[in-house]
Amino acid sequence: MEDDTLLQMPTILCYPLKTVYNLFLHRDLNYNSLDEFPTAIRTLTNLKELTLNGASEITEFPDLTGTASLESLTLTGAQITSLPKSACDQLPNLQMLDLSYNLLEDLPCFAACKKLQKMDLAWNKIKIIHPNAFSSLPSLIKLDVSSNLLSSFPVTGLHGLTHLKLTGNHALQSLISSENFPELKVMEMPYAYQCCAFGACESHYKISSQWNKDENSSTDDFHRKDTGLLQIQDERDFEDFLLDFEEDLKAHHSVQCSPSPGPFKPCDHLFGSWLIRIGVWTIVGLAFICNTLVTATVFRSLLYISSIRLLIGLISIVNALMGLASGVLASVDASTFGSFAQYGAWWESGIGCQITGLLSIFASEVSIFLLTLATLERAFSVKHAAKFETKSSTTSVKIAIFFCFMLALIIAVIPLLSGSEYGVSPLCLPLPLGEPTAMGYMVALVLLNSLCFLVMTVAYTKLYCSLEKGELDNVWDCSMVKHIALLLFTNCILYCPVAFLSFSSLLNLTFISPEVIKSILLVIVPLPACLNPLLYILFNPHFKEDLGSLRKQTLLWRRSKHTSLISVNSEDIEKQSCDSTQALVTFTSASISYDMPTSDSLMPSSYQMTESYNLSSVAFVSCR
């Protein structure tokens, strides 16, 4: 019993002395509202670790002369703007330096910090790093320069680095070669494309968050895992097998890089597959050709255009804009074919991607709003048996069109005001993935568009239910009624996958692969841009009549132009040209017809005159 007591006595007596000794090895001055760095620290010659957090009043790096034994220095949350070149001269034994959350703007060359292993410079204002800042740091293995303002990053002297963090430097868009970091294991980059240089696989890559964890899976684990391979090498020389095995170890060395590449952050091709590529180019070609034809025939004569024809023409124009947005993406895919990682960061953060995304959302929303307006216009005209259009009703439609364009423009600008969500992917669309703001925007957009489709469906359902059997063929211009119904059905079917995608993302349903989501955004979303005009060309009888009138109008314009050219030669030819021009005016005047019913009693005094070059053309087109 006495022996046990004697054995415990030295420990009890030494405990206070050990505590006092630790005070000289470690000083914690956190959150003390210091106005200046305490000069008494310089007298602690044996100080090993110094921590000072939240010293918001300190604006200069402290003079640590006399603390040559210091191994760890933490000075965060201060207002330090620069580092003296002699900082490392005072701290030759420093191994860990944490200056995060300061106001540093540049970094000098750390020439004397030979033992420095970990450096944290995150959340500063660093724009420039000296080209040789890390060239004299042979022991440095962990470096954090995240959330700064870097546009370039020097790699000299970082061959021994195992952990590197550069995320948050959005101006740093260039690729970094993996040859400069042979020992690197964990890294975080501003863009996923920069991970492509480190062997990141787009489809099977796993995101790692082991910044603060040491990677101990060395070659010993790999040897233990594959010891069974030694048994099948009876016919090979053992030394040759060891050489091949060491080469395999080097080949299997991979860097855990985040954010990881994937279908929305591709390394080689923007579109990813030839099926998507061919589909997008087909949509772009049809959208330009078909919408140009529809626009030319609808707006061939600007003297008077009915409300429904005005809506059809405007829908074709915005569909052409949608085709233009898809054409820009297709051009980017073609110009960066096989090497998209070199341009991905530049493209998604540039003004071109912002304009493309804004144009795509604007055109899509205007198209839906105008289709809703056209549906309501047809339903209202049939319900009230409006066999003619008055000036007041046309004015009301034009006012509604203006509000449709303004609402779509506001919706398209919102992502720019809330953080440029068009640049979250190279597709330049607010994805229903990731950030809550982007997901909320997409869900709200889907709900608004779903409401439009619901209004259109209800309006046309009531229209068809109110008409008796066979009465539809007798309503005024029933071809437009059926055409709008066909557009409604087609656009509603194509919008279902987009709505399902948004709601499944809201409910965290992960059974839809990113490849499928990408194909929906690239092919299904812009598909109405080519289907809408194609349906008008193939199934609406107005197009054939308008196309014939456009041809005749073109021929007349060419003849008049040819006549005017001939008239320059002689006075006699000029006289003949004058006579032919008078005859042409007489013919044109005689070709003006009035689009109205056969009964004179139904014609109002306010009915507008329509110019036509086809004597048999009338506004009423039977569905039979």
XYZ file of C-alpha atoms in Angstrom:
624
model
C 0.000 0.000 0.000
C 2.778 2.373 0.889
C 4.634 1.458 -2.287
C 1.612 2.337 -4.404
C 1.294 5.666 -2.698
C 4.915 6.448 -3.291
C 4.571 5.558 -6.949
C 1.645 7.930 -7.365
C 3.228 10.869 -5.554
C 5.568 11.953 -8.373
C 2.694 12.037 -10.846
C 0.547 14.174 -8.568
C 3.380 16.571 -7.856
C 4.375 16.885 -11.527
C 0.891 17.527 -12.893
C 0.810 21.273 -12.089
C 4.357 21.647 -13.444
C 3.331 19.935 -16.686
C 0.388 22.284 -17.048
C 2.601 25.303 -16.570
C 5.071 23.908 -19.088
C 2.304 23.449 -21.665
C 1.369 27.092 -21.320
C 4.769 27.947 -22.715
C 4.401 25.441 -25.550
C 0.866 26.363 -26.605
C -0.902 29.709 -26.436
C -4.600 30.094 -27.267
C -5.677 33.735 -27.643
C -8.939 33.181 -29.478
C -11.638 35.868 -29.529
C -10.022 38.323 -27.128
C -10.714 41.487 -29.174
C -7.048 42.375 -29.286
C -6.204 45.725 -30.887
C -2.597 44.683 -31.533
C -0.510 41.597 -31.264
C 0.892 41.117 -27.735
C 4.628 41.769 -27.736
C 5.051 39.470 -24.719
C 4.773 36.503 -27.072
C 8.316 37.238 -28.290
C 9.700 36.230 -24.888
C 8.354 32.682 -25.212
C 11.369 31.160 -26.887
C 10.073 27.605 -26.494
C 6.596 28.311 -27.846
C 5.510 25.558 -30.266
C 1.928 26.462 -31.153
C 0.155 29.806 -31.312
C -3.566 30.207 -32.093
C -5.288 33.541 -32.518
C -8.768 33.514 -34.115
C -11.214 36.367 -34.496
C -8.668 39.167 -34.049
C -10.508 41.513 -36.377
C -8.523 44.577 -35.240
C -5.117 43.226 -36.231
C -4.136 44.580 -39.661
C -0.465 43.583 -39.919
C 1.372 40.307 -39.692
C 2.902 40.164 -36.192
C 6.591 40.443 -35.475
C 7.477 37.034 -34.063
C 11.150 37.633 -33.457
C 12.268 35.388 -30.600
C 9.828 32.564 -31.325
C 12.107 30.547 -33.580
C 10.768 27.296 -32.103
C 7.221 27.966 -33.304
C 5.874 25.058 -35.364
C 2.188 25.973 -35.757
C 0.696 29.432 -36.316
C -3.044 30.095 -36.687
C -4.137 33.657 -37.284
C -7.622 33.730 -38.809
C -10.394 36.291 -38.987
C -8.009 39.270 -38.908
C -7.517 42.145 -41.371
C -4.028 41.283 -42.575
C -3.487 42.522 -46.128
C 0.096 41.426 -46.850
C 2.873 39.175 -45.661
C 6.395 40.463 -45.083
C 9.129 38.752 -47.057
C 10.944 38.081 -43.797
C 8.064 36.155 -42.251
C 9.740 32.804 -42.759
C 13.091 34.104 -41.587
C 11.581 34.534 -38.127
C 9.987 31.073 -38.166
C 12.479 28.562 -39.597
C 10.781 25.610 -37.849
C 7.239 26.461 -38.895
C 5.310 23.420 -40.122
C 1.684 24.635 -40.204
C 0.482 28.119 -41.227
C -3.217 29.083 -41.196
C -4.041 32.593 -42.426
C -7.550 31.940 -43.675
C -10.294 34.583 -43.551
C -7.953 37.544 -43.895
C -7.522 40.206 -46.587
C -4.317 39.025 -48.236
C -3.951 40.250 -51.806
C -0.677 38.642 -52.869
C 1.867 36.112 -51.699
C 5.637 36.642 -51.603
C 8.240 33.963 -52.090
C 8.505 31.704 -49.026
C 12.241 31.148 -49.217
C 13.108 30.157 -45.634
C 10.119 27.949 -44.706
C 11.883 24.705 -45.535
C 9.865 22.683 -43.007
C 6.421 24.042 -43.850
C 4.020 21.139 -44.484
C 0.509 22.627 -44.325
C -0.616 26.053 -45.510
C -4.199 27.376 -45.353
C -4.833 30.633 -47.216
C -8.544 30.180 -47.915
C -11.047 33.049 -48.029
C -8.671 35.881 -48.743
C -8.415 38.389 -51.617
C -5.384 36.841 -53.258
C -5.100 37.784 -56.933
C -1.419 37.147 -57.547
C 0.930 34.466 -56.293
C 4.631 34.907 -56.930
C 5.790 32.415 -59.587
C 8.387 31.023 -57.178
C 6.297 31.336 -54.032
C 6.326 27.570 -53.445
C 9.594 26.702 -55.131
C 11.514 26.552 -51.806
C 8.976 24.453 -49.897
C 10.130 20.848 -50.323
C 8.084 19.621 -47.343
C 4.747 21.149 -48.344
C 2.071 18.443 -48.721
C -1.236 20.278 -48.067
C -2.187 23.601 -49.616
C -5.555 25.378 -49.414
C -5.980 28.499 -51.546
C -9.731 28.192 -52.019
C -12.192 31.093 -52.348
C -9.731 33.687 -53.580
C -9.441 35.741 -56.784
C -6.790 33.750 -58.600
C -6.690 33.700 -62.388
C -3.465 31.688 -62.568
C -1.709 29.247 -60.274
C 2.057 28.580 -60.145
C 3.035 24.916 -59.929
C 6.788 25.256 -59.394
C 7.926 23.400 -56.303
C 4.655 21.550 -55.677
C 5.785 18.129 -56.903
C 5.434 16.668 -53.390
C 1.914 17.980 -52.804
C -0.717 15.401 -51.767
C -3.691 17.675 -51.021
C -4.619 20.729 -53.074
C -7.696 22.931 -52.756
C -8.445 25.645 -55.339
C -12.223 25.660 -55.327
C -13.938 29.044 -55.359
C -11.417 30.716 -57.680
C -13.882 31.243 -60.511
C -11.402 33.243 -62.589
C -9.069 30.230 -62.650
C -10.394 28.518 -65.787
C -7.280 27.054 -67.381
C -6.399 23.390 -67.070
C -3.607 22.256 -64.752
C -1.372 19.451 -65.946
C -1.252 16.321 -63.824
C 2.462 15.902 -64.570
C 3.265 18.635 -62.047
C 1.656 16.708 -59.176
C 2.954 13.119 -59.168
C 2.078 12.575 -55.502
C -1.313 14.251 -55.482
C -4.140 12.237 -53.894
C -6.966 14.667 -53.067
C -7.809 17.910 -54.843
C -10.723 20.329 -55.150
C -10.914 22.496 -58.262
C -13.136 25.413 -59.335
C -14.541 23.476 -62.310
C -15.121 19.808 -62.948
C -13.383 20.068 -66.329
C -10.067 20.596 -64.544
C -10.410 17.142 -63.020
C -10.392 15.570 -66.486
C -6.615 15.983 -66.656
C -6.249 13.738 -63.612
C -7.926 10.702 -65.102
C -11.455 11.411 -63.876
C -14.068 9.123 -65.422
C -17.310 10.799 -66.404
C -19.597 7.855 -65.669
C -18.037 6.071 -62.706
C -16.292 8.844 -60.823
C -16.938 9.173 -57.088
C -16.881 12.496 -55.286
C -14.514 12.569 -52.326
C -14.673 14.800 -49.293
C -11.518 13.543 -47.598
C -9.687 16.840 -47.490
C -8.877 16.424 -43.798
C -8.258 12.675 -43.991
C -4.914 11.061 -44.730
C -4.866 8.573 -47.564
C -3.220 5.469 -46.141
C -4.221 3.018 -48.854
C -0.620 2.555 -49.996
C 1.026 -0.092 -52.079
C 0.988 -2.547 -49.156
C -2.817 -2.857 -49.373
C -2.550 -3.297 -53.094
C 0.042 -6.053 -52.630
C -2.143 -7.889 -50.096
C -5.161 -7.608 -52.352
C -3.473 -9.108 -55.386
C -1.257 -11.770 -53.854
C -3.286 -14.388 -55.670
C -1.834 -13.197 -58.940
C 1.559 -14.645 -58.001
C 0.233 -18.160 -58.350
C -0.486 -17.850 -62.086
C 2.977 -16.621 -63.066
C 4.700 -20.008 -63.269
C 5.725 -19.498 -66.890
C 7.073 -16.013 -66.403
C 10.220 -14.827 -64.770
C 9.584 -13.502 -61.277
C 11.648 -10.351 -61.766
C 9.800 -9.448 -64.952
C 6.520 -9.909 -63.117
C 7.617 -7.514 -60.372
C 8.506 -4.873 -62.959
C 5.103 -5.217 -64.600
C 3.441 -5.108 -61.198
C 5.137 -1.822 -60.293
C 3.962 -0.336 -63.594
C 0.422 -1.444 -62.789
C 0.679 0.306 -59.423
C 1.568 3.561 -61.149
C -1.253 3.110 -63.641
C -3.794 2.514 -60.861
C -2.771 5.666 -59.025
C -5.773 7.964 -59.213
C -6.523 11.368 -57.812
C -9.746 11.973 -55.919
C -10.805 15.170 -57.602
C -13.984 17.150 -57.048
C -16.276 18.369 -58.444
C -16.367 15.281 -60.588
C -17.054 15.288 -64.338
C -20.248 13.746 -65.627
C -22.915 14.053 -68.317
C -23.472 17.703 -67.398
C -19.720 18.356 -67.002
C -18.250 16.361 -69.892
C -14.566 15.995 -70.649
C -14.637 15.239 -74.385
C -17.988 16.111 -75.993
C -20.762 18.472 -74.981
C -23.566 16.292 -76.355
C -22.014 12.989 -75.398
C -23.626 10.769 -78.038
C -24.236 10.830 -81.769
C -27.922 10.161 -81.234
C -28.324 13.454 -79.348
C -26.060 15.236 -81.811
C -28.036 14.125 -84.855
C -31.324 14.874 -83.108
C -30.293 18.426 -82.192
C -29.003 19.235 -85.674
C -32.219 17.863 -87.194
C -34.306 20.056 -84.898
C -32.182 23.104 -85.721
C -32.469 22.563 -89.484
C -36.214 21.953 -89.472
C -36.823 24.850 -87.093
C -35.083 27.351 -89.362
C -36.592 26.096 -92.625
C -40.165 25.515 -91.449
C -40.461 28.635 -89.308
C -39.050 30.765 -92.120
C -41.701 29.424 -94.497
C -44.521 29.981 -92.026
C -43.349 33.489 -91.162
C -42.970 34.451 -94.834
C -46.451 33.224 -95.769
C -48.233 34.667 -92.740
C -46.627 38.096 -92.968
C -46.614 38.274 -96.763
C -49.054 41.177 -96.594
C -48.965 43.603 -93.684
C -52.063 45.557 -94.741
C -54.285 43.500 -92.511
C -53.591 40.327 -90.529
C -56.240 38.575 -88.486
C -55.617 37.894 -84.811
C -55.174 34.144 -85.167
C -52.781 34.525 -88.116
C -50.799 37.093 -86.147
C -50.501 34.629 -83.258
C -49.412 31.810 -85.583
C -46.775 34.070 -87.148
C -45.402 35.175 -83.769
C -45.270 31.576 -82.542
C -43.181 30.704 -85.591
C -40.791 33.581 -84.848
C -40.192 32.542 -81.226
C -39.839 28.928 -82.346
C -37.076 30.095 -84.656
C -35.400 31.710 -81.631
C -35.578 28.385 -79.813
C -33.960 26.740 -82.815
C -31.271 29.418 -82.715
C -30.476 28.608 -79.063
C -30.162 24.906 -79.889
C -28.034 25.818 -82.903
C -25.585 27.688 -80.666
C -25.172 24.618 -78.445
C -24.717 22.421 -81.506
C -22.039 24.792 -82.817
C -20.202 24.710 -79.485
C -20.314 20.912 -79.524
C -18.904 20.828 -83.056
C -16.170 23.415 -82.455
C -14.952 21.715 -79.231
C -15.360 18.159 -80.482
C -13.151 15.794 -78.484
C -11.637 18.475 -76.234
C -14.525 20.168 -74.487
C -12.700 20.211 -71.134
C -10.339 22.910 -72.438
C -13.226 25.287 -73.136
C -15.946 24.129 -70.737
C -15.183 26.569 -67.915
C -14.832 29.460 -70.345
C -18.126 28.621 -72.073
C -20.430 28.098 -69.083
C -19.172 31.178 -67.245
C -19.154 33.437 -70.302
C -21.704 35.856 -71.679
C -22.483 33.544 -74.600
C -23.936 30.887 -72.334
C -25.978 33.488 -70.460
C -27.498 34.835 -73.673
C -28.198 31.328 -74.968
C -29.985 30.333 -71.765
C -31.991 33.544 -71.645
C -32.989 33.126 -75.284
C -34.038 29.511 -74.739
C -36.219 30.209 -71.698
C -37.690 33.349 -73.266
C -38.630 31.595 -76.514
C -40.068 28.585 -74.703
C -42.247 30.674 -72.395
C -43.456 33.054 -75.118
C -44.422 30.076 -77.265
C -46.543 28.581 -74.466
C -48.150 31.921 -73.596
C -48.998 32.695 -77.232
C -50.407 29.208 -77.713
C -52.600 29.760 -74.654
C -53.751 33.087 -76.071
C -54.490 31.494 -79.457
C -56.530 28.781 -77.757
C -58.596 31.305 -75.829
C -59.049 33.426 -78.974
C -60.404 30.496 -80.980
C -62.657 29.338 -78.161
C -64.042 32.841 -77.655
C -64.618 33.452 -81.374
C -66.490 30.169 -81.849
C -68.523 30.607 -78.698
C -69.750 34.037 -79.770
C -70.128 33.057 -83.438
C -67.726 35.780 -84.487
C -67.616 35.347 -88.227
C -65.673 38.559 -88.498
C -63.166 40.450 -86.384
C -63.764 43.917 -85.107
C -61.090 46.515 -84.515
C -61.595 46.371 -80.753
C -61.079 42.605 -80.529
C -57.869 42.785 -82.594
C -56.544 45.543 -80.344
C -57.268 43.450 -77.260
C -55.305 40.531 -78.708
C -52.342 42.784 -79.464
C -52.340 44.085 -75.900
C -52.428 40.518 -74.601
C -49.506 39.626 -76.894
C -47.480 42.485 -75.439
C -48.067 41.248 -71.889
C -47.106 37.700 -72.944
C -43.757 38.945 -74.232
C -43.101 41.042 -71.130
C -43.962 38.208 -68.738
C -41.703 35.786 -70.613
C -38.869 38.330 -70.559
C -39.198 38.785 -66.790
C -39.154 35.019 -66.273
C -36.046 34.669 -68.447
C -34.176 37.452 -66.620
C -34.824 36.087 -63.107
C -31.962 33.518 -63.221
C -29.537 36.300 -64.111
C -30.632 38.346 -61.108
C -30.472 35.410 -58.691
C -26.901 34.332 -59.359
C -26.504 33.480 -63.048
C -28.051 30.047 -62.840
C -27.710 29.701 -66.600
C -24.038 28.935 -66.009
C -24.477 25.939 -63.708
C -23.943 23.672 -66.720
C -22.674 24.030 -70.292
C -26.255 23.429 -71.493
C -27.005 26.964 -70.244
C -30.269 25.977 -68.562
C -31.329 26.196 -64.894
C -31.131 22.523 -63.996
C -33.633 21.015 -61.532
C -30.662 19.627 -59.615
C -28.328 20.886 -56.938
C -29.019 24.364 -55.585
C -32.435 24.987 -53.962
C -32.835 28.267 -55.852
C -32.442 26.566 -59.232
C -34.801 23.777 -58.225
C -37.381 26.257 -56.926
C -37.175 28.270 -60.132
C -37.692 25.213 -62.334
C -40.580 23.891 -60.234
C -42.299 27.304 -60.305
C -41.785 27.443 -64.064
C -43.264 23.978 -64.532
C -46.273 24.861 -62.377
C -46.904 28.033 -64.403
C -46.661 26.177 -67.711
C -48.819 23.353 -66.397
C -51.457 25.926 -65.489
C -51.329 27.254 -69.071
C -51.818 23.772 -70.500
C -54.664 23.161 -68.067
C -56.397 26.369 -69.166
C -55.976 25.406 -72.816
C -57.301 21.893 -72.228
C -60.348 23.123 -70.323
C -61.111 25.803 -72.938
C -61.016 23.391 -75.857
C -62.847 20.654 -73.972
C -65.708 23.054 -73.291
C -65.576 24.185 -76.921
C -65.960 20.687 -78.340
C -68.581 19.725 -75.782
C -70.695 22.808 -76.562
C -70.792 22.083 -80.273
C -73.252 19.602 -81.651
C -72.249 16.796 -83.957
C -71.215 18.150 -87.351
C -71.398 21.745 -86.195
C -67.623 22.151 -86.092
C -67.398 21.978 -89.886
C -69.776 24.913 -90.164
C -68.067 27.292 -87.748
C -66.142 30.236 -89.113
C -62.605 29.098 -90.190
C -62.696 25.702 -88.475
C -59.280 24.823 -89.944
C -57.636 27.162 -87.433
C -59.691 25.662 -84.614
C -58.464 22.189 -85.446
C -54.912 23.403 -85.980
C -54.713 25.027 -82.543
C -56.123 21.823 -81.045
C -53.368 19.837 -82.781
C -50.706 22.233 -81.474
C -52.158 21.981 -77.974
C -52.108 18.197 -77.997
C -48.557 17.981 -79.381
C -47.020 20.548 -77.035
C -48.772 19.067 -74.014
C -47.444 15.584 -74.791
C -43.900 16.900 -75.257
C -44.069 18.902 -72.028
C -44.978 15.898 -69.876
C -41.366 14.560 -69.631
C -40.098 17.992 -68.574
C -42.749 18.306 -65.859
C -42.095 14.767 -64.658
C -38.363 15.466 -64.518
C -38.809 18.580 -62.389
C -41.199 16.976 -59.912
C -39.051 13.842 -59.594
C -36.069 16.066 -58.757
C -38.164 17.882 -56.167
C -39.068 14.550 -54.569
C -35.439 13.324 -54.714
C -36.325 10.429 -56.993
C -32.996 9.260 -58.395
C -34.134 6.529 -60.761
C -33.705 8.864 -63.744
C -30.117 8.766 -64.961
C -28.276 11.990 -65.825
C -27.946 10.798 -69.422
C -31.735 10.627 -69.752
C -32.117 14.087 -68.196
C -29.571 15.471 -70.624
C -31.353 13.978 -73.627
C -34.683 15.438 -72.449
C -33.208 18.935 -72.101
C -31.417 18.822 -75.441
C -33.991 17.048 -77.613
C -37.451 17.061 -76.033
C -37.479 20.681 -74.818
C -36.687 22.300 -78.226
C -38.677 19.730 -80.230
C -41.842 21.933 -80.464
C -39.715 24.541 -82.260
C -39.711 22.353 -85.378
C -42.954 20.409 -84.879
C -45.212 23.458 -84.548
C -44.402 24.937 -87.982
C -44.226 21.468 -89.531
C -47.788 20.728 -88.413
C -48.935 24.044 -89.885
C -47.251 23.281 -93.205
C -48.599 19.743 -93.498
C -52.130 19.984 -92.122
C -53.357 23.572 -92.382
C -54.975 24.467 -95.722
C -54.168 28.145 -95.169
C -50.481 27.447 -95.776
C -51.033 26.128 -99.306
C -53.133 29.159 -100.258
C -50.711 31.590 -98.655
C -47.744 29.903 -100.316
C -49.457 30.180 -103.719
C -50.235 33.841 -103.120
C -46.638 34.425 -102.000
C -45.349 32.908 -105.250
C -47.649 35.119 -107.352
C -46.660 38.164 -105.334
C -42.990 37.342 -105.887
C -43.529 36.925 -109.647
C -45.322 40.273 -109.859
C -42.526 41.948 -107.924
C -39.897 40.437 -110.241
C -41.828 41.528 -113.352
C -42.190 45.085 -112.093
C -38.504 45.178 -111.196
C -37.568 43.813 -114.613
C -39.787 46.405 -116.277
C -38.195 49.239 -114.340
C -34.736 48.070 -115.375
C -35.706 47.986 -119.059
C -37.233 51.462 -118.835
C -33.816 52.994 -118.301
C -32.673 52.102 -121.860
C -34.925 54.332 -123.990
C -37.859 56.671 -123.859
C -40.012 54.373 -125.989
C -39.447 51.463 -123.650
C -40.151 53.789 -120.737
C -43.499 54.678 -122.285
C -44.355 51.000 -122.750
C -43.307 50.311 -119.182
C -45.608 53.072 -117.996
C -48.516 51.560 -119.903
C -47.789 48.096 -118.533
C -47.548 49.506 -115.029
C -50.974 51.078 -115.379
C -52.311 47.762 -116.586
C -50.692 46.075 -113.606
C -52.285 48.548 -111.205
C -55.642 47.921 -112.825
C -55.156 44.167 -112.451
C -54.086 44.517 -108.834
C -57.039 46.714 -108.007
C -59.380 44.259 -109.614
C -57.856 41.459 -107.563
C -58.839 42.970 -104.208
C -61.501 40.882 -102.551
C -63.333 41.153 -99.288
C -63.112 38.276 -96.801
C -66.702 38.141 -95.646
C -69.725 35.849 -95.622
C -72.013 35.686 -98.645
C -74.909 37.372 -96.831
C -74.668 41.150 -97.000
C -76.771 41.560 -93.897
C -74.018 40.002 -91.732
C -71.282 42.365 -92.878
C -70.520 45.140 -90.377
C -69.354 48.589 -91.382
C -66.099 48.143 -89.433
C -64.995 45.064 -91.322
C -61.396 45.361 -92.578
C -60.326 44.863 -96.161
C -57.838 42.094 -96.915
C -55.447 42.346 -99.831
C -55.189 39.213 -101.922
C -53.798 38.271 -105.256
C -56.039 35.250 -105.645
C -59.583 36.008 -106.721
C -60.893 32.728 -105.355
C -59.298 33.145 -101.915
C -61.687 33.593 -99.022
C -61.095 33.552 -95.276
C -63.478 30.684 -94.619
C -61.844 27.284 -95.157
C -64.064 24.259 -94.699
C -62.690 21.281 -92.796
C -64.114 18.861 -95.320
